[in-house]
Amino acid sequence: MSSLSRRGFLRSSGAIAAASLLHGCAAPPASSAKTIGRVVVIGGGYGGATAARYLRLWSGGAIEVVLVEREAEFVSCPASNLIIGGSRTLADITRTYAGLADRGVRLVRDEATRIDVEKKRVLLGRGDDLAYDRLIVSPAVDLMFGEIEGYDADARMTALTAWKAGPETVALRRQLEAMPDGGVFLIAVPRAPFRCPPGPYERACQAAFYFKRAKPRSKVLVLDANEDLVSKPALFKAAWNELYKGTIEYRNNTEVKAIDARTRSVKTDFDTIKGDVLNVLPPMRAADIARNAGLTTGSTHWCGVDWLSMESLAHKGIHVLGDATLSAPAMPKSGHMANNHAKVAVAAIIELLNGRQPNPQPVIANTCYSYVDDKEAIHVASVHRYDPAQKTMVVVPGASGVSAARSELEGTYASGWAQNIWSDMLG
């Protein structure tokens, strides 16, 4: 990839890049007159919604698709931090599932409570069991509150994570609005891997952006369990220094071990630290539905997959997408990556249901944008290719990079990325 075309790729919205990168994966459209199988999809996020839509699209309607999703509407985690900063509302990042229904996807608003692997059925909280020929599990993550002492149900009422976008995001914004000028917003970052690596640092920017305008004496304190920022460190640090000097304080190698929501304090190995608003992110793992089905790998908290098909290494016929997977080297847990996982899985499922083997050389891409204020953004992007010797995805040399600097143009690209990928996954 030349420097010019690579720069163009890195700055593009990236939402439709997977279509060209996966050009060898998709099978020719099948006849809509004959159903070749039923696929149940658990989870209507970036991975699951994309999979549901593309199963119908790429099979020419020959695959019956059932999407199980507990929420009535899709709410995007990417871009949700802008609610913290005050430049977006929840409505701005909310979309309906109507486009999937129009495509022929059967929508089931319910909770998938258990997977019967032997009988190939999904058990629901309210409705009848769903039989499947193949199953796609895209459940995102669950937060391991028990890893932090004192982070019980009562503590979670006031110490909000807002790590699954929705009402908690709005509630966290209201906590900042109610905080006195001169108060401290404490963000605790868990050890990697975790969902959306740049997310905590973008959140610090958005809170500081709000404080700069409305509460100039307030501070953001970031306690990071990692040695350094785990995504775009130079770009974030430059933004903090140039835009929010004296407002954001960053402490690395500072892992929160306990929380006292009553006194609004946290404990590390060395200190007790107080804040006026606590945003403590605990360690994360693949969601319960995946773990309880035995999809996690070995002693890890994540689901190992065959990267040619996203098929579980633990159970054949089940494909796992997105944040719940045991990531390949240098592969982030991001919405864009889940979208690309879905397309690899869909292409492979179409091949397998037709008695053929999946494409042996899939290529996927990732782009993560982060806003440092209401208009300027930065990004990181990468291309990943299957390596048959290592049996995993590896980063393509020379096809990765970050922004040269923050800019409003990057912010325009970030907005375009969001609109494009939402259209790509939801129709």
CSV table of C-alpha atoms in Angstrom, one decimal:
chain,number,residue,atom,x,y,z
A,1,MET,CA,0.0,0.0,0.0
A,2,SER,CA,1.6,3.3,-1.1
A,3,SER,CA,2.0,6.1,1.4
A,4,LEU,CA,-0.7,8.1,-0.4
A,5,SER,CA,-3.3,5.3,-0.5
A,6,ARG,CA,-2.4,4.3,3.1
A,7,ARG,CA,-3.0,7.9,4.3
A,8,GLY,CA,-6.3,7.9,2.4
A,9,PHE,CA,-7.3,4.6,4.1
A,10,LEU,CA,-6.3,5.8,7.6
A,11,ARG,CA,-8.3,9.0,7.2
A,12,SER,CA,-11.3,7.5,5.6
A,13,SER,CA,-14.4,6.6,7.6
A,14,GLY,CA,-13.5,2.9,7.2
A,15,ALA,CA,-17.1,1.7,7.5
A,16,ILE,CA,-17.2,0.0,4.0
A,17,ALA,CA,-13.6,-1.0,3.9
A,18,ALA,CA,-14.4,-4.5,4.9
A,19,ALA,CA,-16.3,-5.1,1.7
A,20,SER,CA,-13.2,-4.6,-0.4
A,21,LEU,CA,-10.9,-6.3,2.1
A,22,LEU,CA,-13.1,-9.3,2.2
A,23,HIS,CA,-13.6,-9.5,-1.6
A,24,GLY,CA,-12.6,-13.2,-1.7
A,25,CYS,CA,-14.8,-14.3,1.2
A,26,ALA,CA,-18.3,-13.7,0.1
A,27,ALA,CA,-20.1,-16.4,-1.8
A,28,PRO,CA,-22.3,-15.6,-4.8
A,29,PRO,CA,-25.9,-14.7,-3.7
A,30,ALA,CA,-27.9,-17.9,-3.3
A,31,SER,CA,-31.4,-18.3,-4.6
A,32,SER,CA,-34.1,-16.9,-2.3
A,33,ALA,CA,-36.4,-19.7,-3.3
A,34,LYS,CA,-34.5,-22.2,-1.2
A,35,THR,CA,-33.6,-21.8,2.5
A,36,ILE,CA,-30.2,-23.4,3.2
A,37,GLY,CA,-30.2,-23.0,7.0
A,38,ARG,CA,-31.2,-21.0,10.0
A,39,VAL,CA,-28.7,-18.8,11.9
A,40,VAL,CA,-29.6,-17.3,15.3
A,41,VAL,CA,-27.6,-14.3,16.3
A,42,ILE,CA,-27.2,-13.3,20.0
A,43,GLY,CA,-26.6,-9.6,20.5
A,44,GLY,CA,-27.5,-6.6,18.3
A,45,GLY,CA,-24.4,-4.5,18.6
A,46,TYR,CA,-21.6,-3.8,16.1
A,47,GLY,CA,-20.9,-7.5,15.5
A,48,GLY,CA,-24.4,-9.1,15.8
A,49,ALA,CA,-26.3,-6.5,13.8
A,50,THR,CA,-23.8,-6.6,11.0
A,51,ALA,CA,-23.9,-10.4,10.9
A,52,ALA,CA,-27.7,-10.4,10.8
A,53,ARG,CA,-27.8,-7.9,7.9
A,54,TYR,CA,-25.0,-9.5,5.9
A,55,LEU,CA,-26.3,-13.0,6.3
A,56,ARG,CA,-29.5,-11.9,4.5
A,57,LEU,CA,-27.7,-9.7,2.0
A,58,TRP,CA,-24.8,-12.1,1.0
A,59,SER,CA,-27.0,-15.2,0.9
A,60,GLY,CA,-29.6,-13.6,-1.3
A,61,GLY,CA,-32.2,-14.3,1.4
A,62,ALA,CA,-31.4,-18.0,1.5
A,63,ILE,CA,-30.5,-18.0,5.2
A,64,GLU,CA,-33.2,-17.5,7.8
A,65,VAL,CA,-31.9,-15.1,10.4
A,66,VAL,CA,-33.1,-14.6,13.9
A,67,LEU,CA,-31.6,-11.7,16.0
A,68,VAL,CA,-32.0,-11.9,19.8
A,69,GLU,CA,-31.5,-8.5,21.4
A,70,ARG,CA,-32.7,-7.3,24.8
A,71,GLU,CA,-32.9,-3.6,23.9
A,72,ALA,CA,-35.5,-2.0,21.6
A,73,GLU,CA,-32.9,0.2,19.9
A,74,PHE,CA,-29.2,0.3,19.1
A,75,VAL,CA,-27.1,2.7,21.2
A,76,SER,CA,-23.5,3.2,20.1
A,77,CYS,CA,-20.7,3.0,22.6
A,78,PRO,CA,-18.4,4.7,20.1
A,79,ALA,CA,-19.2,8.4,20.3
A,80,SER,CA,-21.0,8.1,23.6
A,81,ASN,CA,-18.3,10.0,25.5
A,82,LEU,CA,-19.5,13.1,23.6
A,83,ILE,CA,-22.5,13.0,25.9
A,84,ILE,CA,-20.1,13.4,28.8
A,85,GLY,CA,-18.7,16.5,27.1
A,86,GLY,CA,-22.1,17.8,26.3
A,87,SER,CA,-21.9,18.1,22.5
A,88,ARG,CA,-24.1,15.0,21.8
A,89,THR,CA,-27.3,13.6,23.3
A,90,LEU,CA,-28.4,10.0,23.7
A,91,ALA,CA,-30.7,10.4,20.7
A,92,ASP,CA,-27.8,11.4,18.5
A,93,ILE,CA,-26.2,7.9,19.0
A,94,THR,CA,-29.4,5.9,19.0
A,95,ARG,CA,-30.7,4.0,15.9
A,96,THR,CA,-33.6,1.6,15.3
A,97,TYR,CA,-33.5,-2.0,14.1
A,98,ALA,CA,-36.2,-1.3,11.5
A,99,GLY,CA,-33.7,-1.7,8.6
A,100,LEU,CA,-32.8,-5.2,9.7
A,101,ALA,CA,-36.5,-6.1,9.8
A,102,ASP,CA,-36.9,-4.7,6.3
A,103,ARG,CA,-34.1,-7.0,5.2
A,104,GLY,CA,-36.0,-10.0,6.4
A,105,VAL,CA,-34.3,-10.5,9.8
A,106,ARG,CA,-36.6,-11.8,12.5
A,107,LEU,CA,-36.2,-9.6,15.6
A,108,VAL,CA,-36.7,-11.1,19.0
A,109,ARG,CA,-36.6,-8.7,21.9
A,110,ASP,CA,-35.6,-11.0,24.7
A,111,GLU,CA,-32.7,-12.1,26.8
A,112,ALA,CA,-30.7,-15.2,25.7
A,113,THR,CA,-30.3,-17.0,29.0
A,114,ARG,CA,-28.5,-20.2,28.0
A,115,ILE,CA,-27.2,-22.0,25.0
A,116,ASP,CA,-27.9,-25.8,24.7
A,117,VAL,CA,-24.9,-26.8,22.7
A,118,GLU,CA,-25.9,-30.4,22.3
A,119,LYS,CA,-29.5,-29.7,21.1
A,120,LYS,CA,-28.4,-26.6,19.2
A,121,ARG,CA,-31.0,-24.3,20.9
A,122,VAL,CA,-31.0,-20.9,22.5
A,123,LEU,CA,-33.1,-20.6,25.6
A,124,LEU,CA,-34.8,-17.2,26.2
A,125,GLY,CA,-35.9,-15.4,29.3
A,126,ARG,CA,-39.6,-15.1,28.1
A,127,GLY,CA,-40.1,-16.6,24.7
A,128,ASP,CA,-39.8,-20.1,23.3
A,129,ASP,CA,-36.5,-21.8,22.6
A,130,LEU,CA,-34.8,-21.0,19.3
A,131,ALA,CA,-33.3,-23.9,17.2
A,132,TYR,CA,-30.4,-23.1,15.0
A,133,ASP,CA,-28.1,-24.7,12.3
A,134,ARG,CA,-25.4,-22.2,13.2
A,135,LEU,CA,-25.2,-19.8,16.0
A,136,ILE,CA,-23.4,-16.4,16.2
A,137,VAL,CA,-22.6,-15.1,19.7
A,138,SER,CA,-21.8,-11.4,19.9
A,139,PRO,CA,-22.4,-10.6,23.5
A,140,ALA,CA,-19.8,-8.0,24.3
A,141,VAL,CA,-18.3,-8.0,27.8
A,142,ASP,CA,-19.4,-8.2,31.4
A,143,LEU,CA,-17.7,-6.2,34.1
A,144,MET,CA,-15.9,-8.0,36.9
A,145,PHE,CA,-17.0,-5.9,39.8
A,146,GLY,CA,-16.0,-8.6,42.3
A,147,GLU,CA,-12.3,-8.0,41.4
A,148,ILE,CA,-12.6,-4.6,43.3
A,149,GLU,CA,-13.3,-4.8,47.0
A,150,GLY,CA,-16.5,-2.9,47.9
A,151,TYR,CA,-17.8,-2.6,44.4
A,152,ASP,CA,-21.2,-4.1,45.3
A,153,ALA,CA,-24.7,-3.4,44.0
A,154,ASP,CA,-25.0,-0.4,46.4
A,155,ALA,CA,-21.7,1.1,45.3
A,156,ARG,CA,-22.7,0.7,41.6
A,157,MET,CA,-25.7,3.0,42.2
A,158,THR,CA,-23.4,6.0,42.6
A,159,ALA,CA,-20.0,4.9,41.2
A,160,LEU,CA,-21.2,4.5,37.6
A,161,THR,CA,-19.2,2.9,34.9
A,162,ALA,CA,-21.2,4.0,31.9
A,163,TRP,CA,-19.3,1.5,29.8
A,164,LYS,CA,-22.4,0.2,28.1
A,165,ALA,CA,-23.8,3.3,26.5
A,166,GLY,CA,-27.3,4.3,27.5
A,167,PRO,CA,-29.1,5.8,30.6
A,168,GLU,CA,-25.9,5.4,32.7
A,169,THR,CA,-24.0,7.7,30.2
A,170,VAL,CA,-26.6,10.4,30.8
A,171,ALA,CA,-26.6,9.8,34.5
A,172,LEU,CA,-22.8,10.2,34.6
A,173,ARG,CA,-23.0,13.5,32.7
A,174,ARG,CA,-25.6,14.7,35.3
A,175,GLN,CA,-23.2,13.8,38.1
A,176,LEU,CA,-20.6,16.0,36.6
A,177,GLU,CA,-23.1,18.8,36.2
A,178,ALA,CA,-24.0,18.5,39.9
A,179,MET,CA,-20.4,18.4,41.0
A,180,PRO,CA,-19.1,21.6,42.5
A,181,ASP,CA,-16.6,23.7,40.7
A,182,GLY,CA,-13.2,22.6,42.1
A,183,GLY,CA,-14.3,19.0,42.4
A,184,VAL,CA,-12.4,16.0,41.1
A,185,PHE,CA,-13.7,13.5,38.5
A,186,LEU,CA,-11.8,10.2,39.1
A,187,ILE,CA,-11.5,7.7,36.2
A,188,ALA,CA,-9.9,4.3,37.0
A,189,VAL,CA,-8.6,2.3,34.0
A,190,PRO,CA,-8.3,-1.5,34.4
A,191,ARG,CA,-5.5,-3.6,33.1
A,192,ALA,CA,-5.7,-4.4,29.4
A,193,PRO,CA,-7.4,-6.0,27.6
A,194,PHE,CA,-10.6,-4.2,28.0
A,195,ARG,CA,-13.4,-3.0,25.7
A,196,CYS,CA,-12.6,0.2,23.7
A,197,PRO,CA,-8.9,0.8,24.6
A,198,PRO,CA,-9.0,4.6,23.9
A,199,GLY,CA,-12.3,5.1,25.7
A,200,PRO,CA,-11.1,6.1,29.2
A,201,TYR,CA,-8.7,8.6,27.8
A,202,GLU,CA,-11.3,10.1,25.4
A,203,ARG,CA,-13.6,10.4,28.4
A,204,ALA,CA,-11.0,12.3,30.3
A,205,CYS,CA,-10.8,14.7,27.3
A,206,GLN,CA,-14.6,15.2,27.2
A,207,ALA,CA,-14.9,15.8,31.0
A,208,ALA,CA,-12.0,18.3,30.8
A,209,PHE,CA,-13.7,20.0,27.8
A,210,TYR,CA,-16.8,20.4,29.9
A,211,PHE,CA,-14.9,21.6,33.0
A,212,LYS,CA,-13.0,24.2,30.9
A,213,ARG,CA,-16.2,25.9,29.9
A,214,ALA,CA,-18.4,25.4,33.0
A,215,LYS,CA,-16.2,24.4,36.0
A,216,PRO,CA,-12.7,25.8,35.4
A,217,ARG,CA,-11.4,24.9,38.9
A,218,SER,CA,-12.4,21.2,38.5
A,219,LYS,CA,-9.9,18.4,37.8
A,220,VAL,CA,-9.9,15.0,36.0
A,221,LEU,CA,-7.7,12.4,37.7
A,222,VAL,CA,-6.9,9.3,35.6
A,223,LEU,CA,-5.6,6.3,37.6
A,224,ASP,CA,-4.3,3.8,35.1
A,225,ALA,CA,-3.4,0.2,36.0
A,226,ASN,CA,-1.3,0.0,32.9
A,227,GLU,CA,2.3,1.2,32.4
A,228,ASP,CA,1.1,3.8,29.9
A,229,LEU,CA,-2.0,4.8,27.9
A,230,VAL,CA,-2.9,1.6,26.0
A,231,SER,CA,-4.1,3.5,22.8
A,232,LYS,CA,-2.7,6.6,21.1
A,233,PRO,CA,-0.6,7.7,24.0
A,234,ALA,CA,1.4,10.5,22.3
A,235,LEU,CA,-1.7,12.0,20.7
A,236,PHE,CA,-3.7,12.0,23.9
A,237,LYS,CA,-0.9,13.4,26.0
A,238,ALA,CA,-0.4,16.1,23.5
A,239,ALA,CA,-4.1,17.0,23.7
A,240,TRP,CA,-4.0,17.0,27.5
A,241,ASN,CA,-0.9,19.2,27.6
A,242,GLU,CA,-2.1,21.7,24.9
A,243,LEU,CA,-5.8,21.8,25.6
A,244,TYR,CA,-6.2,20.8,29.3
A,245,LYS,CA,-2.9,21.6,31.0
A,246,GLY,CA,-3.5,21.6,34.8
A,247,THR,CA,-7.0,20.0,34.4
A,248,ILE,CA,-6.1,16.4,33.6
A,249,GLU,CA,-3.7,14.5,35.9
A,250,TYR,CA,-2.5,11.1,34.8
A,251,ARG,CA,-1.0,8.4,37.0
A,252,ASN,CA,0.3,5.2,35.5
A,253,ASN,CA,0.8,1.9,37.3
A,254,THR,CA,-2.0,2.8,39.7
A,255,GLU,CA,-4.5,0.0,40.0
A,256,VAL,CA,-7.6,0.5,42.1
A,257,LYS,CA,-8.1,-2.4,44.5
A,258,ALA,CA,-11.0,-1.2,46.6
A,259,ILE,CA,-13.8,1.4,46.4
A,260,ASP,CA,-15.8,3.1,49.1
A,261,ALA,CA,-18.7,4.8,47.4
A,262,ARG,CA,-19.9,6.3,50.7
A,263,THR,CA,-16.8,8.3,51.2
A,264,ARG,CA,-16.2,8.6,47.4
A,265,SER,CA,-12.7,7.1,47.7
A,266,VAL,CA,-10.7,4.4,46.1
A,267,LYS,CA,-7.7,2.4,47.4
A,268,THR,CA,-4.6,1.4,45.5
A,269,ASP,CA,-1.6,-0.5,46.8
A,270,PHE,CA,-0.2,2.7,48.2
A,271,ASP,CA,-2.9,5.4,48.7
A,272,THR,CA,-6.5,6.2,49.5
A,273,ILE,CA,-7.6,8.7,46.9
A,274,LYS,CA,-10.8,10.7,47.0
A,275,GLY,CA,-12.9,12.1,44.2
A,276,ASP,CA,-16.2,13.9,43.9
A,277,VAL,CA,-17.5,11.7,41.1
A,278,LEU,CA,-16.1,8.2,40.7
A,279,ASN,CA,-15.9,6.4,37.3
A,280,VAL,CA,-14.1,3.1,38.2
A,281,LEU,CA,-13.9,0.6,35.4
A,282,PRO,CA,-13.3,-2.9,36.7
A,283,PRO,CA,-11.6,-5.7,34.7
A,284,MET,CA,-13.7,-7.2,31.9
A,285,ARG,CA,-14.4,-10.6,30.4
A,286,ALA,CA,-16.6,-12.3,27.8
A,287,ALA,CA,-20.2,-11.9,28.8
A,288,ASP,CA,-22.0,-14.6,30.8
A,289,ILE,CA,-23.9,-16.1,27.9
A,290,ALA,CA,-20.6,-17.1,26.3
A,291,ARG,CA,-18.8,-18.1,29.5
A,292,ASN,CA,-21.7,-20.3,30.7
A,293,ALA,CA,-21.8,-22.0,27.4
A,294,GLY,CA,-18.2,-23.1,27.8
A,295,LEU,CA,-16.9,-20.8,25.0
A,296,THR,CA,-14.1,-19.3,26.9
A,297,THR,CA,-10.6,-20.7,26.3
A,298,GLY,CA,-8.5,-22.3,28.9
A,299,SER,CA,-7.8,-20.1,31.9
A,300,THR,CA,-8.6,-16.9,30.0
A,301,HIS,CA,-11.7,-14.8,30.3
A,302,TRP,CA,-12.1,-14.7,26.5
A,303,CYS,CA,-13.4,-16.9,23.6
A,304,GLY,CA,-10.8,-18.5,21.3
A,305,VAL,CA,-11.8,-18.7,17.7
A,306,ASP,CA,-10.7,-20.0,14.3
A,307,TRP,CA,-9.9,-16.7,12.5
A,308,LEU,CA,-10.8,-18.2,9.2
A,309,SER,CA,-14.5,-18.4,10.3
A,310,MET,CA,-14.8,-16.9,13.8
A,311,GLU,CA,-15.9,-20.4,14.8
A,312,SER,CA,-15.4,-21.2,18.5
A,313,LEU,CA,-12.4,-23.4,19.3
A,314,ALA,CA,-14.5,-24.9,22.1
A,315,HIS,CA,-17.8,-25.8,20.2
A,316,LYS,CA,-18.3,-26.3,16.5
A,317,GLY,CA,-21.2,-24.6,14.9
A,318,ILE,CA,-20.9,-21.5,17.1
A,319,HIS,CA,-19.2,-18.3,15.9
A,320,VAL,CA,-18.0,-15.7,18.4
A,321,LEU,CA,-17.6,-12.0,17.4
A,322,GLY,CA,-16.3,-8.8,18.8
A,323,ASP,CA,-15.1,-7.9,22.3
A,324,ALA,CA,-15.8,-11.4,23.7
A,325,THR,CA,-13.0,-13.0,21.5
A,326,LEU,CA,-9.5,-13.8,22.7
A,327,SER,CA,-7.9,-11.1,20.5
A,328,ALA,CA,-5.3,-11.8,17.9
A,329,PRO,CA,-2.0,-9.9,18.4
A,330,ALA,CA,-2.4,-6.1,18.4
A,331,MET,CA,-6.1,-6.5,17.7
A,332,PRO,CA,-8.3,-4.1,19.7
A,333,LYS,CA,-11.7,-4.7,21.2
A,334,SER,CA,-13.5,-2.1,19.1
A,335,GLY,CA,-16.8,-1.6,17.3
A,336,HIS,CA,-15.1,-1.5,13.9
A,337,MET,CA,-13.3,-4.8,14.6
A,338,ALA,CA,-16.6,-6.5,15.6
A,339,ASN,CA,-18.1,-5.3,12.3
A,340,ASN,CA,-15.3,-6.9,10.4
A,341,HIS,CA,-15.4,-10.1,12.5
A,342,ALA,CA,-19.1,-10.4,11.5
A,343,LYS,CA,-18.3,-10.3,7.8
A,344,VAL,CA,-15.6,-13.0,8.1
A,345,ALA,CA,-18.1,-15.1,10.0
A,346,VAL,CA,-21.0,-14.5,7.5
A,347,ALA,CA,-18.8,-15.3,4.5
A,348,ALA,CA,-17.6,-18.5,6.2
A,349,ILE,CA,-21.1,-19.6,7.2
A,350,ILE,CA,-22.4,-19.2,3.7
A,351,GLU,CA,-19.6,-21.3,2.4
A,352,LEU,CA,-20.1,-24.0,5.1
A,353,LEU,CA,-23.8,-24.2,4.6
A,354,ASN,CA,-23.2,-24.8,0.9
A,355,GLY,CA,-20.7,-27.5,1.6
A,356,ARG,CA,-17.6,-25.5,0.8
A,357,GLN,CA,-14.6,-24.3,2.8
A,358,PRO,CA,-14.2,-20.6,3.9
A,359,ASN,CA,-11.8,-18.3,2.2
A,360,PRO,CA,-8.2,-19.2,3.4
A,361,GLN,CA,-6.9,-15.6,3.3
A,362,PRO,CA,-9.3,-13.2,5.0
A,363,VAL,CA,-8.2,-9.6,5.5
A,364,ILE,CA,-9.9,-7.2,7.9
A,365,ALA,CA,-9.4,-3.6,9.1
A,366,ASN,CA,-9.9,-1.5,12.1
A,367,THR,CA,-10.3,2.2,12.7
A,368,CYS,CA,-10.9,3.9,16.1
A,369,TYR,CA,-11.6,7.6,16.3
A,370,SER,CA,-11.4,9.6,19.6
A,371,TYR,CA,-12.7,13.1,20.1
A,372,VAL,CA,-10.4,15.4,22.2
A,373,ASP,CA,-13.0,18.2,22.4
A,374,ASP,CA,-16.3,18.8,20.6
A,375,LYS,CA,-14.8,19.1,17.1
A,376,GLU,CA,-11.3,17.8,17.0
A,377,ALA,CA,-10.4,14.1,16.9
A,378,ILE,CA,-7.6,11.6,16.5
A,379,HIS,CA,-7.5,8.1,15.2
A,380,VAL,CA,-5.6,4.8,15.1
A,381,ALA,CA,-6.1,2.3,12.2
A,382,SER,CA,-4.7,-1.1,11.2
A,383,VAL,CA,-5.1,-3.9,8.6
A,384,HIS,CA,-4.9,-7.5,9.7
A,385,ARG,CA,-4.3,-10.6,7.5
A,386,TYR,CA,-4.6,-14.3,8.3
A,387,ASP,CA,-1.3,-16.0,8.7
A,388,PRO,CA,-1.6,-19.8,8.1
A,389,ALA,CA,1.7,-20.6,9.8
A,390,GLN,CA,0.6,-18.9,13.0
A,391,LYS,CA,-3.1,-19.6,12.5
A,392,THR,CA,-4.1,-16.2,13.6
A,393,MET,CA,-4.6,-12.6,12.3
A,394,VAL,CA,-1.4,-10.5,12.1
A,395,VAL,CA,-0.9,-6.8,11.4
A,396,VAL,CA,0.0,-6.1,7.8
A,397,PRO,CA,3.4,-4.3,7.8
A,398,GLY,CA,3.1,-0.7,6.7
A,399,ALA,CA,-0.7,-0.7,6.8
A,400,SER,CA,-1.2,0.8,10.3
A,401,GLY,CA,-0.8,4.2,11.8
A,402,VAL,CA,-2.2,7.1,13.8
A,403,SER,CA,-3.2,10.7,13.1
A,404,ALA,CA,-0.4,13.1,12.5
A,405,ALA,CA,-2.1,15.5,14.9
A,406,ARG,CA,-5.6,16.3,16.3
A,407,SER,CA,-7.7,18.3,13.9
A,408,GLU,CA,-11.3,19.3,13.0
A,409,LEU,CA,-10.9,17.4,9.8
A,410,GLU,CA,-10.3,14.3,11.8
A,411,GLY,CA,-13.5,15.1,13.7
A,412,THR,CA,-15.4,15.3,10.4
A,413,TYR,CA,-14.0,11.9,9.4
A,414,ALA,CA,-15.0,10.5,12.8
A,415,SER,CA,-18.6,11.7,12.3
A,416,GLY,CA,-18.6,10.2,8.8
A,417,TRP,CA,-17.2,6.9,10.2
A,418,ALA,CA,-20.1,6.7,12.7
A,419,GLN,CA,-22.8,7.5,10.2
A,420,ASN,CA,-21.4,5.1,7.6
A,421,ILE,CA,-20.9,2.1,9.9
A,422,TRP,CA,-24.3,2.5,11.5
A,423,SER,CA,-25.8,2.4,8.0
A,424,ASP,CA,-23.6,-0.6,7.1
A,425,MET,CA,-24.7,-2.6,10.1
A,426,LEU,CA,-28.3,-1.5,10.4
A,427,GLY,CA,-29.3,-0.7,6.8
